[in-house]
Short mmCIF file of C-alpha atoms and ligand atoms in Angstrom, two decimals:
data_model
loop_
_atom_site.label_atom_id
_atom_site.label_comp_id
_atom_site.label_asym_id
_atom_site.label_seq_id
_atom_site.Cartn_x
_atom_site.Cartn_y
_atom_site.Cartn_z
CA MET A 1 82.62 6.56 258.20
CA LEU A 2 81.28 3.68 260.91
CA SER A 3 80.74 5.03 264.81
CA THR A 4 81.41 2.59 267.62
CA GLN A 5 77.36 2.21 267.58
CA SER A 6 76.98 1.62 264.51
CA LEU A 7 80.13 -1.32 265.33
CA LEU A 8 77.54 -2.57 268.01
CA LYS A 9 74.63 -2.52 265.99
CA ASN A 10 76.16 -4.51 263.26
CA THR A 11 78.29 -7.17 265.26
CA ILE A 12 76.34 -8.88 268.22
CA VAL A 13 76.44 -12.14 265.81
CA ARG A 14 77.40 -15.71 267.35
CA GLY A 15 79.33 -18.10 265.79
CA ILE A 16 80.97 -17.16 262.52
CA PRO A 17 84.52 -17.61 261.44
CA THR A 18 87.32 -15.36 263.17
CA SER A 19 90.03 -16.25 260.63
CA GLY A 20 90.53 -13.61 257.83
CA MET A 21 87.61 -11.35 259.51
CA THR A 22 87.75 -8.00 259.01
CA LEU A 23 87.86 -5.28 261.64
CA SER A 24 83.40 -5.03 261.09
CA SER A 25 83.00 -8.01 261.68
CA LEU A 26 84.07 -8.36 265.43
CA LYS A 27 81.33 -10.01 267.71
CA LEU A 28 80.69 -7.42 270.39
CA ALA A 29 78.57 -7.67 274.05
CA THR A 30 78.74 -8.69 277.86
CA ASN A 31 77.69 -12.01 277.52
CA TYR A 32 79.67 -12.51 274.00
CA SER A 33 83.68 -13.39 273.67
CA THR A 34 85.33 -10.87 271.16
CA ILE A 35 87.66 -10.62 268.79
CA SER A 36 90.60 -8.49 269.27
CA LYS A 37 92.67 -7.22 266.30
CA ALA A 38 96.11 -6.49 268.10
CA MET A 39 99.90 -5.97 267.31
CA VAL A 40 101.34 -8.80 269.31
CA CYS A 41 104.82 -10.02 270.53
CA GLU A 42 105.40 -13.78 271.31
CA LYS A 43 109.44 -13.07 272.65
CA HIS A 44 111.18 -10.00 272.78
CA GLY A 45 113.41 -8.79 269.75
CA LYS A 46 113.13 -5.60 267.43
CA PRO A 47 109.38 -4.61 266.83
CA LYS A 48 110.09 -5.16 263.26
CA ASP A 49 110.94 -8.81 263.71
CA VAL A 50 108.85 -9.57 266.32
CA LEU A 51 105.61 -8.23 265.93
CA ARG A 52 102.62 -9.07 263.98
CA LEU A 53 99.23 -9.03 263.92
CA LYS A 54 96.64 -11.70 265.44
CA GLU A 55 93.03 -11.93 266.18
CA LEU A 56 92.91 -12.89 270.25
CA THR A 57 89.80 -13.83 272.09
CA ILE A 58 88.81 -11.62 274.87
CA PRO A 59 86.14 -13.88 276.83
CA LYS A 60 83.07 -12.53 278.67
CA ILE A 61 83.35 -9.84 281.11
CA LYS A 62 83.78 -10.41 284.31
CA ASP A 63 81.48 -8.18 286.96
CA ASP A 64 84.43 -5.54 287.61
CA GLU A 65 85.42 -5.41 284.15
CA VAL A 66 84.52 -3.25 281.29
CA LEU A 67 85.24 -4.15 277.86
CA VAL A 68 86.90 -0.80 276.01
CA LYS A 69 87.46 -0.02 272.15
CA PHE A 70 90.49 0.96 271.19
CA LEU A 71 90.08 4.82 269.26
CA ALA A 72 93.91 5.80 268.81
CA ALA A 73 97.32 4.79 270.42
CA PRO A 74 99.92 6.68 269.66
CA ILE A 75 104.33 4.04 269.54
CA ASN A 76 106.25 5.47 271.94
CA PRO A 77 110.37 5.39 271.85
CA SER A 78 109.89 3.37 275.87
CA ASP A 79 107.34 0.98 273.81
CA ILE A 80 109.73 0.25 271.05
CA ASN A 81 112.28 -0.68 274.46
CA GLN A 82 110.30 -2.31 276.05
CA ILE A 83 109.21 -4.78 273.19
CA GLU A 84 113.62 -5.12 273.09
CA GLY A 85 113.48 -6.30 276.76
CA VAL A 86 115.75 -3.32 277.94
CA TYR A 87 112.64 -0.93 279.65
CA PRO A 88 111.77 -1.93 283.33
CA ILE A 89 108.57 -2.51 282.20
CA LYS A 90 108.18 -5.62 280.29
CA PRO A 91 105.26 -6.58 278.56
CA ARG A 92 102.66 -8.90 279.61
CA PHE A 93 103.27 -12.31 277.77
CA LYS A 94 100.59 -14.02 278.13
CA LYS A 95 99.65 -17.91 275.95
CA TYR A 96 99.45 -16.03 272.89
CA GLY A 97 102.36 -13.27 273.43
CA ALA A 98 102.03 -9.87 274.42
CA VAL A 99 100.16 -6.69 272.64
CA GLY A 100 102.15 -3.43 272.32
CA GLY A 101 101.47 -0.34 273.45
CA ASN A 102 101.54 1.47 276.84
CA GLU A 103 99.31 4.01 275.91
CA GLY A 104 96.08 4.91 274.11
CA VAL A 105 92.11 6.25 274.56
CA ALA A 106 89.53 3.97 274.59
CA GLU A 107 84.87 3.48 274.32
CA VAL A 108 83.94 1.60 277.28
CA VAL A 109 81.27 -0.63 275.13
CA ALA A 110 80.48 -2.55 277.56
CA ALA A 111 80.33 -2.56 281.91
CA GLY A 112 79.78 -5.40 284.52
CA ASN A 113 77.74 -6.03 287.24
CA LYS A 114 79.80 -4.54 290.11
CA VAL A 115 81.29 -1.58 287.78
CA LYS A 116 81.21 1.69 289.73
CA ASN A 117 82.89 4.45 288.66
CA LEU A 118 82.71 3.64 284.66
CA THR A 119 79.62 3.55 282.12
CA VAL A 120 79.38 2.86 278.23
CA GLY A 121 80.76 5.96 276.30
CA ASP A 122 83.05 6.93 278.65
CA TRP A 123 86.54 7.80 277.34
CA VAL A 124 89.50 6.16 279.36
CA ILE A 125 93.16 5.52 279.37
CA PRO A 126 95.22 3.05 281.02
CA ASP A 127 96.20 4.07 284.64
CA THR A 128 98.33 0.51 284.37
CA LYS A 129 102.16 -0.27 282.97
CA ALA A 130 101.83 -2.75 279.84
CA PHE A 131 98.50 -2.25 279.24
CA GLY A 132 98.65 -3.38 275.55
CA THR A 133 97.25 -0.56 273.51
CA TRP A 134 98.03 -1.88 269.75
CA GLN A 135 94.82 -3.59 269.97
CA THR A 136 91.05 -3.05 268.55
CA PHE A 137 89.47 -4.26 271.95
CA ALA A 138 90.28 -5.18 275.70
CA ALA A 139 88.46 -6.40 278.48
CA SER A 140 90.50 -4.49 281.85
CA PRO A 141 89.26 -4.45 285.48
CA GLU A 142 87.60 -0.67 285.73
CA ASN A 143 90.65 0.67 288.44
CA GLU A 144 93.04 -0.14 285.58
CA LEU A 145 91.61 2.78 283.74
CA GLN A 146 91.44 6.19 283.93
CA LYS A 147 88.67 8.20 282.98
CA ILE A 148 89.25 10.96 281.07
CA SER A 149 86.89 14.68 279.63
CA LYS A 150 85.60 13.72 275.86
CA ASN A 151 86.05 17.11 275.33
CA ILE A 152 89.56 16.83 273.74
CA SER A 153 90.50 15.17 270.25
CA LYS A 154 90.89 11.38 270.16
CA ILE A 155 94.98 12.82 268.69
CA SER A 156 95.08 14.59 272.54
CA ALA A 157 93.22 12.19 274.51
CA SER A 158 95.46 9.16 272.48
CA THR A 159 98.41 10.98 274.09
CA ILE A 160 97.45 12.79 276.97
CA SER A 161 99.15 9.63 280.10
CA VAL A 162 102.74 9.96 278.80
CA ASN A 163 104.20 13.01 276.99
CA PRO A 164 102.55 15.61 278.94
CA PRO A 165 102.02 14.53 282.03
CA THR A 166 105.77 14.12 282.02
CA ALA A 167 106.31 18.04 280.65
CA TYR A 168 104.01 19.06 283.34
CA ARG A 169 105.90 17.19 286.65
CA MET A 170 108.83 17.79 285.57
CA LEU A 171 108.11 21.86 285.52
CA LYS A 172 106.12 21.72 288.97
CA ASP A 173 107.97 19.13 291.42
CA PHE A 174 111.84 19.87 291.09
CA VAL A 175 112.16 23.85 290.91
CA ASN A 176 109.35 26.02 292.40
CA LEU A 177 109.20 28.28 289.43
CA LYS A 178 107.99 31.27 289.14
CA LYS A 179 106.87 33.25 285.77
CA GLY A 180 109.58 34.59 284.01
CA ASP A 181 112.07 31.85 284.78
CA VAL A 182 113.76 30.43 282.04
CA ILE A 183 114.84 26.60 281.60
CA ILE A 184 116.62 24.94 278.88
CA GLN A 185 115.66 21.07 277.39
CA ASN A 186 117.23 19.01 274.83
CA GLY A 187 115.33 17.23 271.86
CA ALA A 188 113.09 20.38 272.36
CA ASN A 189 111.39 19.11 269.08
CA SER A 190 110.21 15.51 271.05
CA ALA A 191 106.21 15.33 271.75
CA VAL A 192 107.37 15.79 275.43
CA GLY A 193 109.83 19.04 274.56
CA GLN A 194 106.81 19.92 272.75
CA ALA A 195 104.72 19.77 275.67
CA VAL A 196 107.42 21.69 277.55
CA ILE A 197 107.26 25.06 275.42
CA GLN A 198 103.57 24.95 275.02
CA ILE A 199 102.50 24.09 279.27
CA ALA A 200 105.68 26.59 280.23
CA LYS A 201 104.31 29.40 277.95
CA ALA A 202 101.28 28.68 279.47
CA TRP A 203 102.83 28.90 283.25
CA GLY A 204 104.61 32.32 282.21
CA ILE A 205 108.17 30.21 282.03
CA LYS A 206 110.53 31.10 279.05
CA THR A 207 112.01 28.24 277.21
CA ILE A 208 115.41 27.65 275.63
CA ASN A 209 115.06 24.58 273.24
CA VAL A 210 118.26 22.94 271.90
CA VAL A 211 117.53 20.31 268.64
CA ARG A 212 119.80 18.41 266.43
CA ASP A 213 120.77 20.74 263.29
CA ARG A 214 119.25 19.68 260.22
CA PRO A 215 118.61 20.56 256.81
CA ASN A 216 115.17 22.60 257.60
CA PHE A 217 116.76 23.62 260.57
CA ASP A 218 115.25 27.02 259.90
CA GLU A 219 111.51 25.38 259.50
CA LEU A 220 111.88 23.47 262.54
CA ALA A 221 112.79 26.52 264.65
CA ASP A 222 110.55 28.31 263.48
CA GLN A 223 107.66 25.26 264.08
CA LEU A 224 108.66 25.93 267.88
CA HIS A 225 108.46 29.54 267.84
CA LYS A 226 104.65 29.00 266.51
CA LEU A 227 104.36 26.41 270.03
CA GLY A 228 105.74 29.38 272.37
CA ALA A 229 109.27 28.97 272.26
CA THR A 230 111.67 31.70 273.67
CA LEU A 231 115.09 30.47 271.85
CA VAL A 232 115.58 27.93 269.66
CA ILE A 233 119.36 26.74 269.28
CA LYS A 234 121.66 23.81 268.00
CA GLU A 235 123.24 20.96 270.03
CA GLU A 236 126.40 22.68 269.01
CA ASP A 237 126.03 25.74 269.58
CA LEU A 238 125.78 24.99 273.72
CA ARG A 239 129.49 25.93 273.88
CA ALA A 240 129.33 29.15 271.87
CA ASN A 241 130.00 32.29 273.47
CA SER A 242 127.10 34.13 271.32
CA THR A 243 124.67 31.68 272.86
CA ARG A 244 125.97 32.12 277.05
CA GLU A 245 124.88 36.17 275.29
CA LEU A 246 121.39 35.19 274.22
CA VAL A 247 120.78 33.44 277.39
CA LYS A 248 122.21 36.35 279.69
CA ASN A 249 119.84 38.19 277.91
CA LEU A 250 116.79 36.88 278.98
CA GLY A 251 116.93 38.09 282.01
CA SER A 252 117.49 35.33 284.68
CA PRO A 253 119.32 32.79 285.19
CA VAL A 254 118.42 29.14 283.99
CA ARG A 255 117.07 27.29 286.92
CA LEU A 256 116.07 24.10 285.34
CA GLY A 257 117.52 22.02 282.39
CA LEU A 258 115.26 19.05 280.80
CA ASN A 259 117.88 15.84 279.70
CA CYS A 260 116.22 13.70 277.12
CA VAL A 261 119.44 12.97 274.74
CA GLY A 262 122.37 12.63 277.37
CA GLY A 263 126.22 12.91 276.73
CA LYS A 264 127.73 16.25 275.21
CA SER A 265 124.40 17.35 275.25
CA ALA A 266 123.11 16.89 279.04
CA ASN A 267 126.72 18.37 279.53
CA GLY A 268 126.09 21.30 277.09
CA ILE A 269 123.49 22.05 278.98
CA THR A 270 124.72 21.97 282.16
CA ARG A 271 126.99 24.70 281.19
CA LEU A 272 124.27 27.40 280.57
CA LEU A 273 122.47 26.18 283.98
CA GLY A 274 122.42 28.94 287.20
CA HIS A 275 123.35 28.89 290.04
CA ASN A 276 121.22 26.67 292.14
CA ALA A 277 119.24 24.99 289.13
CA SER A 278 118.27 21.28 288.60
CA LEU A 279 119.22 19.03 285.67
CA VAL A 280 117.02 16.30 285.51
CA THR A 281 117.10 13.73 283.35
CA TYR A 282 114.16 11.70 281.47
CA GLY A 283 115.10 10.23 278.59
CA GLY A 284 118.68 9.07 277.23
CA MET A 285 118.19 9.06 273.01
CA SER A 286 121.97 9.05 271.99
CA LYS A 287 121.92 6.56 274.33
CA GLN A 288 125.35 8.08 275.65
CA PRO A 289 125.92 8.17 279.57
CA LEU A 290 125.60 11.17 281.22
CA THR A 291 129.26 12.94 281.95
CA PHE A 292 129.47 15.94 283.51
CA GLY A 293 132.45 18.80 283.69
CA THR A 294 133.26 19.07 287.53
CA GLY A 295 133.71 22.93 287.65
CA PRO A 296 129.63 23.69 287.19
CA PHE A 297 128.17 21.32 289.89
CA ILE A 298 130.88 22.01 292.55
CA PHE A 299 131.03 26.11 291.69
CA LYS A 300 127.47 26.71 291.06
CA ASN A 301 125.84 24.25 293.53
CA LEU A 302 123.77 21.91 290.24
CA LYS A 303 121.85 19.34 291.36
CA ALA A 304 121.04 16.51 288.86
CA CYS A 305 118.18 13.92 289.22
CA GLY A 306 116.06 11.37 287.48
CA PHE A 307 112.17 11.17 287.02
CA TRP A 308 109.96 8.58 285.54
CA ASN A 309 106.03 8.92 284.96
CA SER A 310 105.63 5.33 285.96
CA ARG A 311 106.73 5.80 289.39
CA TRP A 312 104.82 9.05 289.70
CA ASN A 313 101.85 6.90 288.45
CA LYS A 314 101.95 4.09 290.81
CA GLU A 315 102.64 6.48 293.57
CA ALA A 316 100.81 9.25 292.95
CA SER A 317 96.66 9.04 294.08
CA LYS A 318 93.70 8.65 292.35
CA LYS A 319 92.64 12.03 293.29
CA ASP A 320 96.50 13.63 292.25
CA LYS A 321 95.73 12.27 288.94
CA GLN A 322 92.55 13.13 288.17
CA TYR A 323 93.69 17.00 289.48
CA MET A 324 96.98 16.69 286.77
CA PHE A 325 94.72 15.03 283.83
CA ASP A 326 91.83 17.35 284.46
CA ASP A 327 94.27 20.74 284.37
CA LEU A 328 95.59 19.43 281.31
CA CYS A 329 92.75 18.71 279.72
CA GLU A 330 92.13 22.24 280.67
CA LEU A 331 95.17 23.77 278.80
CA ILE A 332 94.35 21.20 275.76
CA ARG A 333 90.72 23.15 275.77
CA GLY A 334 91.83 26.43 276.23
CA GLY A 335 94.29 25.77 272.86
CA TYR A 336 97.46 26.14 275.08
CA LEU A 337 98.62 22.66 274.53
CA ALA A 338 98.20 21.35 270.55
CA GLU A 339 97.69 17.75 269.64
CA PRO A 340 101.56 16.30 269.04
CA TRP A 341 103.12 16.46 265.63
CA HIS A 342 101.66 13.81 264.18
CA ASP A 343 101.26 11.26 261.53
CA GLU A 344 98.04 9.09 261.19
CA THR A 345 97.56 5.90 260.44
CA LYS A 346 93.71 4.62 260.21
CA TRP A 347 92.74 0.96 261.11
CA GLU A 348 89.53 0.84 258.34
CA LEU A 349 86.94 -1.85 259.16
CA SER A 350 87.25 -3.05 256.15
CA ASP A 351 91.05 -3.76 255.78
CA ASP A 352 91.98 -7.80 256.38
CA ASN A 353 94.94 -8.62 258.80
CA LYS A 354 97.65 -8.50 256.07
CA THR A 355 96.41 -4.59 255.37
CA LEU A 356 96.36 -4.15 259.16
CA ASN A 357 100.03 -5.41 259.69
CA ARG A 358 101.68 -3.74 256.74
CA LYS A 359 100.07 -0.32 258.06
CA PHE A 360 100.87 -0.95 261.82
CA MET A 361 104.71 -1.95 260.74
CA LYS A 362 104.84 1.25 257.46
CA ALA A 363 104.16 3.06 260.79
CA LEU A 364 106.20 1.44 263.26
CA SER A 365 109.65 2.26 260.79
CA LYS A 366 108.72 6.20 260.59
CA ALA A 367 108.23 5.98 264.12
CA GLY A 368 112.03 4.85 264.93
CA ALA A 369 113.31 7.30 262.17
CA SER A 370 115.88 9.87 262.60
CA PHE A 371 115.30 13.46 262.75
CA GLY A 372 111.06 12.04 262.14
CA ASN A 373 109.50 14.94 264.09
CA LYS A 374 105.98 13.37 264.35
CA LYS A 375 104.11 10.82 266.56
CA GLN A 376 102.94 7.71 264.54
CA ILE A 377 99.87 7.04 265.97
CA LEU A 378 97.20 4.57 264.75
CA THR A 379 93.63 5.37 264.98
CA PHE A 380 90.77 2.39 264.81
CA GLU A 381 87.75 3.06 263.14
N1 LIG B 401 110.60 9.30 282.00
C1 LIG B 401 109.74 9.74 281.53
O1 LIG B 401 108.81 9.25 282.67
C2 LIG B 401 109.32 9.24 279.71
C3 LIG B 401 107.93 10.11 279.38
C4 LIG B 401 107.47 10.12 278.60
C5 LIG B 401 109.51 10.27 278.05
N2 LIG B 401 110.71 9.86 277.86
C6 LIG B 401 111.14 9.45 276.64
O2 LIG B 401 111.48 11.35 276.62
C7 LIG B 401 112.53 11.20 275.14
C8 LIG B 401 111.27 11.56 274.08
O3 LIG B 401 110.39 10.91 274.35
P1 LIG B 401 108.76 10.83 273.01
O4 LIG B 401 107.57 10.55 273.13
O5 LIG B 401 108.76 12.78 273.44
O6 LIG B 401 110.45 11.23 271.84
P2 LIG B 401 109.38 11.75 270.06
O7 LIG B 401 108.40 12.44 269.72
O8 LIG B 401 109.60 10.28 269.62
O9 LIG B 401 110.84 12.47 269.85
C9 LIG B 401 111.86 11.71 269.74
C10 LIG B 401 113.08 12.82 270.18
O10 LIG B 401 114.38 12.25 270.22
C11 LIG B 401 115.21 12.93 269.12
N3 LIG B 401 117.05 12.28 269.03
C12 LIG B 401 116.45 11.05 268.46
N4 LIG B 401 117.51 10.19 268.39
C13 LIG B 401 118.95 10.87 268.63
C14 LIG B 401 119.56 10.93 269.14
N5 LIG B 401 120.69 9.94 268.99
N6 LIG B 401 120.69 12.13 269.91
C15 LIG B 401 119.66 13.29 270.04
N7 LIG B 401 118.12 13.56 269.71
C16 LIG B 401 117.43 12.38 269.71
C17 LIG B 401 114.51 13.30 268.12
O11 LIG B 401 115.70 14.03 268.08
P3 LIG B 401 115.69 13.87 266.07
O12 LIG B 401 114.34 15.14 265.88
O13 LIG B 401 116.89 15.12 266.02
O14 LIG B 401 115.06 13.28 265.99
C18 LIG B 401 113.11 13.62 269.13
O15 LIG B 401 113.14 14.70 269.54
C19 LIG B 401 112.63 9.49 275.30
O16 LIG B 401 113.39 9.19 275.48
C20 LIG B 401 111.30 8.68 275.90
O17 LIG B 401 111.66 7.89 276.43
C21 LIG B 401 110.86 9.59 278.73
#
């Protein structure tokens, strides 16, 4: 397998035709332009209809810029919503279109003269919106990137900037949770849900985890228990008296609810919340609006609010972000926070453009599937 170093050695060449090049024939150096293979859309629409592989010329980097080579990038629900045009953050459309993907990890392979905080070999994650991570190379001002520890796997690093911070912030910022406290979440098998279970377990917090019923429910429940889930229940059990009993037996009222589904599921969760609890909505996977029974809100003094990681990211200082990422990396290195369940799609150096496009489209179709259960992650050799 070729490493970045061998790629660097093999690819500083001038004047080769770009059309139909394989990944192994890319050019790379500070004073040469670089070709990036990218999944690009020219307009909003269903990703499968509007995305296609393009070769983009990345001009020589400026003094305050770095050239990065992507190592891995996931396909998240918000990436899809963004391309569809139904997300508050829009893709960065340029003359050639917009590169998809917001999350991923890349290695710095060249740095301009005035770059202060990054050096060749560092791993970085985007620290700006709509970066465009479904591509092999990108040039970026250093302040649009956040350095990340290299002591974690590239799969963990490529999925560290959206879902683990969402889980981390929601567990920290809404209710002052203590050891032994109980929280409840739906969509518990999502990547965010998996992170919630593991971070909560590491901090001594019990979790009630709600998932949709499926033929292999027991297997899924078993996997979630292995991550550290305290209880795993089906959506339809939210209203059962037997569930109330199970929750009571946990010994503490439920102080926080995390909702990424909406509709009936969110309402069901409010029935199990304790007095003065908060319900934090961060996703709307069912595409159903939030409607709550009036009683629980009045008589239990519930609060409902939203959380958006992009807003936190925009408002937080570099220092606060670094603190959180260091903490998350510690959890990963300590074995408390595993890679999300995933399928890896490898873009190989020898792949031609047609193959890269086909591989991406296959991963994309799995990313949108119900009961898919696995994050689709693109890795670049
Ligand atoms: N607000 C924020 O800052 C923020 C940050 C990160 C993520 N999010 C949101 O959080 C959600 C999860 O993201 P992720 O990356 O963790 O997703 P993911 O790993 O792709 O998982 C998707 C989850 O949604 C569930 N789901 C899909 N369709 C559903 C439906 N019709 N009804 C109920 N559940 C359904 C899936 O359950 P099944 O297995 O049953 O299909 C699965 O649990 C998304 O809505 C995402 O946009 C928000």
